Amino acid sequence: MESSILDSIGTEIVGVMSPVSICMFLVVLIVYSLYSSTTSDSTPPLRTAANLVYMENPSDSVTQKLEGSLLNALVFVIFVAVVTFLLVLLYYYNFTNFLKNYMRFSAFFVLATIGGSIFFEIVQHFSVPIDSVTCFLFLFNFSVVGVLSLFSAGFPIVLRQAYMVSLGIFVATWFTKLPEWTTWTLLVALALYDLVAVLAPGGPLKLLVELASSRDEELPALVYEARPTVSRDVGNRGSPPLQLLESGSVELQAISPDNSNRIRTQEEENGGRGGNSEFTGVEVRNFANERGVSSEEDEEESGQEEISPLVELMGLGNEREVTREGVELSSRGIKLGLGDFIFYSVLVGRAAMYDLMTVYACYLAIICGLGCTLILLSVYRKALPALPISIALGVLFYFLTRLLMEPFVVGTATNLLMF
């Protein structure tokens, strides 16, 4: 009987929810320290791609704000869809090197400019004594090391994970500077776009994933990758040892003892001919019963993700990876797209501008939404969008807390009532 992913999903979920929680916490800390509802209303809004059509003013009526924010969200979603289709065309015509260089430039730009502006605001707000030369050298070294750790091999996975979280923090903090109505409508619109782009036939993300699957290639994208592990109870189920094959990519295959002996004989013959074999078979034994520890894969994928998170279930047999977007649960663990970090943190960051009670409610809603997405993943075993459930629950809990729970709690507390 095929094992359920719920048997060994706990460690992987914690490995993903921990960086998401850290990213949201740091965004809330930055927003709560540097910005507030009063300062955000007094400062003029930024002219960005998210508010090209309508510039929100505090003096506008509710109808004007709603219509303008809906128009801004529609234009931004169309812009994102056009850019995604352009990426599909570039990838279809094998402009992979161009896409990788573009991703390197984008990461450097975000770390140097957006991260630098946030760093300058922190320095000014807390009056940190630092000279301009030291600040420039720090930002330059920080950005260069970040690009190298994200797109080059040989760096510790912890460093790569830290820079992935940093990118999410910087972009999410920048998005919180948008006007309030535009921010909420934009979050809802992006969640709906994610739903259509992943599940609808001909959706841009679905086309991109299918194209990468047909070529058996990695996408030049930004993806948070947890430390890959192998379940501890593999040996208890009587599973055969795992064979690690290297032939352009990595696969985990179950082999029998006879196949293991045959591969060992082939290795000896190939070693006698100088080792010029097409692939190398490496037997990986399970020492879980002997030492009580789980074995780990040391390979680190270079596939990374830029936008719209997906959830993909991968088996432990002979199947290769089918999708490289968003959240993936495979023999290498769960991968979470950078878009999840950004928009989850934007939601709680915007809630932090109102009250900490809304922050707690939105955080719990987002974590519950992510857990529901993983449960649906185990049931349907197909690619699913990860934004809609979490964003829907987060927005719903925000307005319920702001309109119902906060007046009730504040009223009972000021009147010294127990409930």
Short mmCIF file of C-alpha atoms in Angstrom, two decimals:
data_model
loop_
_atom_site.label_atom_id
_atom_site.label_comp_id
_atom_site.label_asym_id
_atom_site.label_seq_id
_atom_site.Cartn_x
_atom_site.Cartn_y
_atom_site.Cartn_z
CA MET A 1 0.00 0.00 0.00
CA GLU A 2 1.31 3.45 -0.92
CA SER A 3 2.26 5.44 2.15
CA SER A 4 0.59 8.76 2.87
CA ILE A 5 2.67 11.91 2.97
CA LEU A 6 1.06 12.69 6.33
CA ASP A 7 3.27 9.97 7.86
CA SER A 8 6.43 12.06 7.41
CA ILE A 9 5.21 15.53 6.55
CA GLY A 10 5.61 17.06 10.01
CA THR A 11 9.31 17.82 9.75
CA GLU A 12 8.94 19.27 6.27
CA ILE A 13 6.02 21.49 7.31
CA VAL A 14 7.98 22.86 10.26
CA GLY A 15 10.95 23.46 7.97
CA VAL A 16 8.78 25.66 5.75
CA MET A 17 6.51 27.34 8.30
CA SER A 18 9.47 28.45 10.40
CA PRO A 19 11.02 30.71 7.71
CA VAL A 20 7.54 31.96 6.76
CA SER A 21 6.92 32.91 10.38
CA ILE A 22 10.34 34.56 10.64
CA CYS A 23 9.69 36.56 7.47
CA MET A 24 6.28 37.73 8.67
CA PHE A 25 7.62 38.57 12.14
CA LEU A 26 10.47 40.71 10.78
CA VAL A 27 8.15 42.52 8.36
CA VAL A 28 5.76 43.28 11.20
CA LEU A 29 8.67 44.47 13.34
CA ILE A 30 9.95 46.80 10.60
CA VAL A 31 6.50 48.15 9.75
CA TYR A 32 5.53 48.60 13.40
CA SER A 33 8.81 50.41 14.14
CA LEU A 34 9.15 52.62 11.06
CA TYR A 35 5.61 53.09 9.79
CA SER A 36 2.15 53.50 11.23
CA SER A 37 -1.33 54.35 9.99
CA THR A 38 -0.80 58.05 10.69
CA THR A 39 2.55 58.30 8.92
CA SER A 40 1.33 56.24 5.96
CA ASP A 41 -1.68 58.55 5.53
CA SER A 42 0.42 61.72 5.76
CA THR A 43 3.09 60.63 3.28
CA PRO A 44 2.18 60.77 -0.42
CA PRO A 45 1.71 57.34 -2.05
CA LEU A 46 4.36 55.98 -4.38
CA ARG A 47 3.70 55.81 -8.11
CA THR A 48 4.37 52.16 -8.96
CA ALA A 49 3.02 49.47 -11.26
CA ALA A 50 0.45 48.63 -8.57
CA ASN A 51 -1.20 52.08 -8.68
CA LEU A 52 -0.64 53.38 -12.19
CA VAL A 53 -4.26 54.37 -12.76
CA TYR A 54 -5.50 55.68 -9.42
CA MET A 55 -3.64 57.55 -6.69
CA GLU A 56 -5.53 57.11 -3.44
CA ASN A 57 -6.13 60.16 -1.27
CA PRO A 58 -7.49 60.15 2.29
CA SER A 59 -10.12 62.73 1.29
CA ASP A 60 -11.63 60.48 -1.40
CA SER A 61 -14.96 58.81 -0.80
CA VAL A 62 -15.35 55.08 -0.17
CA THR A 63 -16.79 54.57 -3.64
CA GLN A 64 -13.86 56.34 -5.29
CA LYS A 65 -11.34 54.32 -3.28
CA LEU A 66 -13.06 51.05 -4.11
CA GLU A 67 -13.36 51.73 -7.83
CA GLY A 68 -9.83 53.07 -8.09
CA SER A 69 -8.30 50.17 -6.14
CA LEU A 70 -10.16 47.63 -8.28
CA LEU A 71 -8.87 49.33 -11.41
CA ASN A 72 -5.31 49.35 -10.04
CA ALA A 73 -5.53 45.65 -9.18
CA LEU A 74 -6.86 44.80 -12.65
CA VAL A 75 -4.05 46.68 -14.39
CA PHE A 76 -1.40 45.10 -12.16
CA VAL A 77 -2.72 41.57 -12.71
CA ILE A 78 -2.77 42.14 -16.48
CA PHE A 79 0.81 43.39 -16.27
CA VAL A 80 1.88 40.29 -14.31
CA ALA A 81 0.11 38.00 -16.79
CA VAL A 82 1.80 39.64 -19.78
CA VAL A 83 5.23 39.36 -18.13
CA THR A 84 4.58 35.70 -17.29
CA PHE A 85 3.58 34.89 -20.87
CA LEU A 86 6.74 36.67 -22.03
CA LEU A 87 8.80 34.45 -19.73
CA VAL A 88 7.04 31.41 -21.19
CA LEU A 89 7.99 32.51 -24.72
CA LEU A 90 11.60 33.14 -23.73
CA TYR A 91 11.83 29.77 -22.05
CA TYR A 92 10.13 28.08 -25.01
CA TYR A 93 12.79 29.44 -27.37
CA ASN A 94 15.62 28.38 -25.01
CA PHE A 95 16.65 31.81 -23.72
CA THR A 96 17.55 30.15 -20.45
CA ASN A 97 20.82 31.99 -19.94
CA PHE A 98 19.07 35.31 -20.46
CA LEU A 99 16.46 34.39 -17.85
CA LYS A 100 19.12 33.33 -15.36
CA ASN A 101 21.05 36.57 -15.84
CA TYR A 102 17.82 38.51 -15.48
CA MET A 103 17.13 36.74 -12.19
CA ARG A 104 20.63 37.55 -10.96
CA PHE A 105 20.16 41.21 -11.84
CA SER A 106 16.74 41.29 -10.18
CA ALA A 107 18.09 39.77 -6.97
CA PHE A 108 20.99 42.24 -6.90
CA PHE A 109 18.63 45.15 -7.58
CA VAL A 110 16.26 44.16 -4.77
CA LEU A 111 19.05 43.61 -2.26
CA ALA A 112 20.93 46.78 -3.15
CA THR A 113 18.13 49.30 -3.73
CA ILE A 114 15.06 48.17 -1.76
CA GLY A 115 17.17 46.60 0.98
CA GLY A 116 19.39 49.67 1.01
CA SER A 117 16.46 52.07 1.36
CA ILE A 118 15.08 50.06 4.29
CA PHE A 119 18.54 50.02 5.85
CA PHE A 120 18.82 53.82 5.50
CA GLU A 121 15.40 54.28 7.11
CA ILE A 122 16.47 52.11 10.05
CA VAL A 123 19.71 54.08 10.40
CA GLN A 124 17.87 57.40 10.37
CA HIS A 125 15.08 56.27 12.67
CA PHE A 126 17.37 54.85 15.35
CA SER A 127 20.21 57.36 14.76
CA VAL A 128 22.81 54.68 14.11
CA PRO A 129 26.30 56.24 13.80
CA ILE A 130 27.70 55.03 10.48
CA ASP A 131 29.58 56.76 7.67
CA SER A 132 28.64 56.65 3.99
CA VAL A 133 31.70 54.66 2.87
CA THR A 134 31.08 51.87 5.37
CA CYS A 135 27.41 51.82 4.46
CA PHE A 136 28.18 51.56 0.74
CA LEU A 137 30.71 48.74 1.25
CA PHE A 138 28.28 46.88 3.49
CA LEU A 139 25.43 47.07 0.97
CA PHE A 140 27.66 46.12 -1.95
CA ASN A 141 29.14 43.11 -0.19
CA PHE A 142 25.72 42.08 1.12
CA SER A 143 24.21 42.20 -2.37
CA VAL A 144 27.08 40.39 -4.11
CA VAL A 145 27.21 37.60 -1.55
CA GLY A 146 23.45 37.27 -1.80
CA VAL A 147 23.49 36.83 -5.58
CA LEU A 148 26.32 34.31 -5.38
CA SER A 149 24.64 32.28 -2.64
CA LEU A 150 21.32 32.22 -4.51
CA PHE A 151 22.60 31.24 -7.94
CA SER A 152 25.95 29.53 -7.37
CA ALA A 153 26.87 26.16 -5.95
CA GLY A 154 29.16 25.56 -3.02
CA PHE A 155 27.43 27.89 -0.53
CA PRO A 156 25.80 26.62 2.68
CA ILE A 157 22.09 26.05 2.34
CA VAL A 158 21.51 28.09 5.51
CA LEU A 159 23.00 31.15 3.82
CA ARG A 160 20.83 30.64 0.78
CA GLN A 161 17.74 30.27 2.95
CA ALA A 162 18.62 33.44 4.85
CA TYR A 163 18.90 35.45 1.64
CA MET A 164 15.62 34.04 0.35
CA VAL A 165 13.91 35.23 3.53
CA SER A 166 15.67 38.60 3.19
CA LEU A 167 14.33 39.04 -0.35
CA GLY A 168 10.83 38.32 0.89
CA ILE A 169 11.22 40.81 3.75
CA PHE A 170 12.46 43.63 1.50
CA VAL A 171 9.81 43.24 -1.19
CA ALA A 172 6.99 42.77 1.34
CA THR A 173 8.05 45.88 3.27
CA TRP A 174 8.04 47.84 0.01
CA PHE A 175 4.52 46.61 -0.84
CA THR A 176 3.21 47.76 2.54
CA LYS A 177 3.86 51.37 1.45
CA LEU A 178 0.98 51.12 -1.02
CA PRO A 179 -2.36 52.70 -0.05
CA GLU A 180 -4.64 50.61 2.12
CA TRP A 181 -7.47 49.97 -0.35
CA THR A 182 -5.05 49.21 -3.17
CA THR A 183 -3.15 46.75 -0.97
CA TRP A 184 -6.22 44.69 -0.01
CA THR A 185 -7.71 44.57 -3.50
CA LEU A 186 -4.30 43.69 -4.92
CA LEU A 187 -3.92 40.74 -2.54
CA VAL A 188 -7.34 39.36 -3.46
CA ALA A 189 -6.72 39.88 -7.18
CA LEU A 190 -3.35 38.12 -7.06
CA ALA A 191 -4.87 35.17 -5.20
CA LEU A 192 -7.53 34.83 -7.91
CA TYR A 193 -4.91 35.17 -10.63
CA ASP A 194 -2.85 32.46 -8.98
CA LEU A 195 -5.88 30.19 -9.01
CA VAL A 196 -6.51 30.73 -12.71
CA ALA A 197 -2.88 30.70 -13.82
CA VAL A 198 -2.20 27.34 -12.16
CA LEU A 199 -5.40 25.38 -12.71
CA ALA A 200 -6.95 26.81 -15.88
CA PRO A 201 -6.05 25.17 -19.21
CA GLY A 202 -3.62 27.46 -20.99
CA GLY A 203 -2.69 29.29 -17.80
CA PRO A 204 0.78 30.85 -18.01
CA LEU A 205 2.17 29.09 -14.96
CA LYS A 206 0.68 25.78 -16.01
CA LEU A 207 2.26 26.16 -19.45
CA LEU A 208 5.59 27.06 -17.91
CA VAL A 209 5.54 24.06 -15.59
CA GLU A 210 4.49 21.64 -18.35
CA LEU A 211 7.22 22.97 -20.62
CA ALA A 212 9.85 22.48 -17.94
CA SER A 213 8.51 19.00 -17.23
CA SER A 214 8.69 17.98 -20.88
CA ARG A 215 12.32 19.12 -21.06
CA ASP A 216 13.19 17.76 -17.61
CA GLU A 217 14.90 21.05 -16.79
CA GLU A 218 15.02 23.44 -13.88
CA LEU A 219 13.35 26.83 -14.15
CA PRO A 220 15.43 29.95 -13.48
CA ALA A 221 13.33 31.05 -10.55
CA LEU A 222 13.48 31.76 -6.82
CA VAL A 223 12.36 28.99 -4.48
CA TYR A 224 12.97 28.47 -0.78
CA GLU A 225 14.26 24.94 -0.25
CA ALA A 226 14.24 23.27 3.15
CA ARG A 227 16.97 20.84 4.12
CA PRO A 228 16.05 17.57 2.33
CA THR A 229 15.56 14.56 4.56
CA VAL A 230 14.51 10.93 4.22
CA SER A 231 11.86 9.49 6.53
CA ARG A 232 13.06 7.66 9.59
CA ASP A 233 10.68 4.72 9.22
CA VAL A 234 11.66 3.72 5.71
CA GLY A 235 13.57 0.73 6.95
CA ASN A 236 10.76 -0.37 9.23
CA ARG A 237 8.48 -0.90 6.25
CA GLY A 238 10.80 -3.34 4.60
CA SER A 239 11.68 -1.03 1.75
CA PRO A 240 14.72 -1.94 -0.31
CA PRO A 241 17.78 0.27 -0.20
CA LEU A 242 17.87 3.40 -2.30
CA GLN A 243 20.11 3.84 -5.30
CA LEU A 244 21.37 7.29 -6.23
CA LEU A 245 21.81 7.60 -9.98
CA GLU A 246 23.70 10.44 -11.60
CA SER A 247 22.99 10.91 -15.28
CA GLY A 248 22.52 14.62 -15.77
CA SER A 249 20.07 14.80 -12.85
CA VAL A 250 19.42 13.03 -9.57
CA GLU A 251 16.85 10.30 -9.05
CA LEU A 252 15.98 8.11 -6.11
CA GLN A 253 15.11 4.58 -7.17
CA ALA A 254 14.26 1.50 -5.14
CA ILE A 255 16.42 -1.44 -6.13
CA SER A 256 16.51 -5.06 -5.14
CA PRO A 257 19.59 -6.79 -3.70
CA ASP A 258 20.18 -8.53 -7.06
CA ASN A 259 20.20 -5.19 -8.87
CA SER A 260 22.52 -3.83 -6.23
CA ASN A 261 25.00 -6.65 -6.83
CA ARG A 262 24.74 -6.18 -10.59
CA ILE A 263 25.43 -2.45 -10.30
CA ARG A 264 28.40 -3.12 -8.04
CA THR A 265 29.79 -5.49 -10.69
CA GLN A 266 29.27 -2.83 -13.38
CA GLU A 267 31.13 -0.32 -11.24
CA GLU A 268 34.10 -2.67 -10.93
CA GLU A 269 34.14 -3.23 -14.70
CA ASN A 270 33.84 0.48 -15.40
CA GLY A 271 36.59 1.19 -12.90
CA GLY A 272 38.85 -1.15 -14.81
CA ARG A 273 38.15 0.79 -18.04
CA GLY A 274 38.95 4.11 -16.48
CA GLY A 275 35.50 4.93 -15.12
CA ASN A 276 33.99 6.23 -18.37
CA SER A 277 30.46 5.08 -17.66
CA GLU A 278 27.27 6.85 -18.57
CA PHE A 279 26.07 6.88 -15.02
CA THR A 280 27.34 5.94 -11.61
CA GLY A 281 25.33 3.83 -9.20
CA VAL A 282 25.74 4.56 -5.54
CA GLU A 283 24.03 2.39 -2.96
CA VAL A 284 22.53 4.30 -0.06
CA ARG A 285 21.84 2.12 2.94
CA ASN A 286 19.35 2.88 5.66
CA PHE A 287 20.93 3.11 9.10
CA ALA A 288 17.73 4.26 10.80
CA ASN A 289 17.29 1.03 12.73
CA GLU A 290 20.94 0.80 13.70
CA ARG A 291 21.65 4.38 14.82
CA GLY A 292 18.19 5.85 15.23
CA VAL A 293 18.88 8.69 12.84
CA SER A 294 17.56 9.56 9.41
CA SER A 295 19.69 9.75 6.29
CA GLU A 296 19.94 13.02 4.36
CA GLU A 297 20.45 13.89 0.75
CA ASP A 298 23.35 16.28 0.21
CA GLU A 299 22.35 17.40 -3.25
CA GLU A 300 20.96 20.93 -3.54
CA GLU A 301 18.81 21.93 -6.49
CA SER A 302 19.46 25.19 -8.31
CA GLY A 303 15.84 25.67 -9.40
CA GLN A 304 14.36 28.83 -7.94
CA GLU A 305 11.04 30.67 -8.11
CA GLU A 306 9.94 34.18 -8.87
CA ILE A 307 6.17 34.40 -8.69
CA SER A 308 2.96 32.51 -8.06
CA PRO A 309 3.43 29.59 -5.66
CA LEU A 310 2.35 26.07 -6.53
CA VAL A 311 2.11 22.91 -4.51
CA GLU A 312 3.35 19.70 -6.12
CA LEU A 313 3.45 16.21 -4.63
CA MET A 314 6.37 14.06 -5.73
CA GLY A 315 6.75 10.33 -5.23
CA LEU A 316 9.76 8.47 -3.93
CA GLY A 317 9.93 6.07 -6.88
CA ASN A 318 11.28 6.49 -10.38
CA GLU A 319 9.38 9.67 -11.22
CA ARG A 320 11.28 12.84 -11.93
CA GLU A 321 10.14 16.21 -10.62
CA VAL A 322 7.20 17.57 -12.57
CA THR A 323 7.06 21.15 -11.34
CA ARG A 324 9.63 23.61 -10.07
CA GLU A 325 7.22 26.34 -8.99
CA GLY A 326 6.20 27.21 -5.44
CA VAL A 327 5.72 24.58 -2.78
CA GLU A 328 6.90 21.10 -3.67
CA LEU A 329 6.79 18.03 -1.46
CA SER A 330 9.21 15.41 -2.74
CA SER A 331 11.99 13.17 -1.58
CA ARG A 332 14.01 16.38 -1.26
CA GLY A 333 11.51 18.08 1.05
CA ILE A 334 9.14 21.00 0.53
CA LYS A 335 9.97 24.01 -1.62
CA LEU A 336 8.12 27.27 -1.08
CA GLY A 337 7.95 29.98 -3.71
CA LEU A 338 9.15 33.47 -2.94
CA GLY A 339 5.72 34.86 -3.82
CA ASP A 340 4.29 33.13 -0.75
CA PHE A 341 6.77 34.85 1.56
CA ILE A 342 6.05 38.23 -0.02
CA PHE A 343 2.27 38.28 -0.03
CA TYR A 344 1.85 36.53 3.32
CA SER A 345 4.13 39.15 4.84
CA VAL A 346 2.36 42.00 3.02
CA LEU A 347 -0.91 40.91 4.61
CA VAL A 348 0.42 40.83 8.17
CA GLY A 349 2.48 43.97 7.55
CA ARG A 350 -0.60 45.87 6.46
CA ALA A 351 -2.43 44.50 9.52
CA ALA A 352 0.41 45.76 11.73
CA MET A 353 -0.38 49.32 10.64
CA TYR A 354 -3.72 49.03 12.41
CA ASP A 355 -3.35 46.90 15.53
CA LEU A 356 -1.40 43.92 16.86
CA MET A 357 -4.63 42.01 17.48
CA THR A 358 -5.24 41.88 13.74
CA VAL A 359 -1.66 40.70 13.24
CA TYR A 360 -2.21 37.68 15.48
CA ALA A 361 -5.46 36.81 13.70
CA CYS A 362 -3.94 37.16 10.22
CA TYR A 363 -0.89 35.10 11.17
CA LEU A 364 -3.00 32.22 12.46
CA ALA A 365 -5.20 32.41 9.37
CA ILE A 366 -2.22 32.25 7.01
CA ILE A 367 -0.68 29.28 8.81
CA CYS A 368 -4.02 27.47 8.78
CA GLY A 369 -4.39 28.19 5.08
CA LEU A 370 -0.96 26.78 4.34
CA GLY A 371 -1.81 23.66 6.33
CA CYS A 372 -5.08 23.24 4.44
CA THR A 373 -3.20 23.53 1.16
CA LEU A 374 -0.87 20.72 2.18
CA ILE A 375 -3.82 18.57 3.22
CA LEU A 376 -5.42 19.12 -0.18
CA LEU A 377 -2.07 18.23 -1.70
CA SER A 378 -2.12 14.85 0.02
CA VAL A 379 -5.67 14.22 -1.18
CA TYR A 380 -5.59 15.34 -4.82
CA ARG A 381 -1.89 14.68 -5.52
CA LYS A 382 -1.70 17.36 -8.21
CA ALA A 383 -0.39 20.90 -8.60
CA LEU A 384 -2.43 23.35 -6.52
CA PRO A 385 -2.15 27.13 -6.01
CA ALA A 386 -0.94 28.01 -2.53
CA LEU A 387 -2.04 31.65 -2.27
CA PRO A 388 -5.87 31.54 -2.47
CA ILE A 389 -6.71 29.73 0.78
CA SER A 390 -4.22 31.61 2.95
CA ILE A 391 -5.02 35.02 1.46
CA ALA A 392 -8.77 34.43 1.69
CA LEU A 393 -8.56 33.38 5.34
CA GLY A 394 -6.15 36.21 6.15
CA VAL A 395 -8.33 38.92 4.61
CA LEU A 396 -11.46 37.46 6.21
CA PHE A 397 -9.89 37.25 9.67
CA TYR A 398 -8.50 40.78 9.35
CA PHE A 399 -11.87 42.40 8.72
CA LEU A 400 -13.69 40.19 11.24
CA THR A 401 -11.13 41.10 13.89
CA ARG A 402 -11.14 44.79 13.02
CA LEU A 403 -14.91 45.19 12.75
CA LEU A 404 -16.19 42.70 15.35
CA MET A 405 -13.58 41.30 17.71
CA GLU A 406 -11.62 44.47 18.51
CA PRO A 407 -14.67 46.59 19.47
CA PHE A 408 -15.90 43.74 21.66
CA VAL A 409 -12.56 43.18 23.40
CA VAL A 410 -11.85 46.90 23.85
CA GLY A 411 -15.37 47.51 25.15
CA THR A 412 -15.23 44.72 27.70
CA ALA A 413 -11.71 45.69 28.81
CA THR A 414 -12.52 49.37 29.31
CA ASN A 415 -15.63 48.46 31.31
CA LEU A 416 -13.74 45.85 33.39
CA LEU A 417 -15.99 43.02 32.24
CA MET A 418 -14.96 39.35 32.19
CA PHE A 419 -15.75 37.12 29.25
#
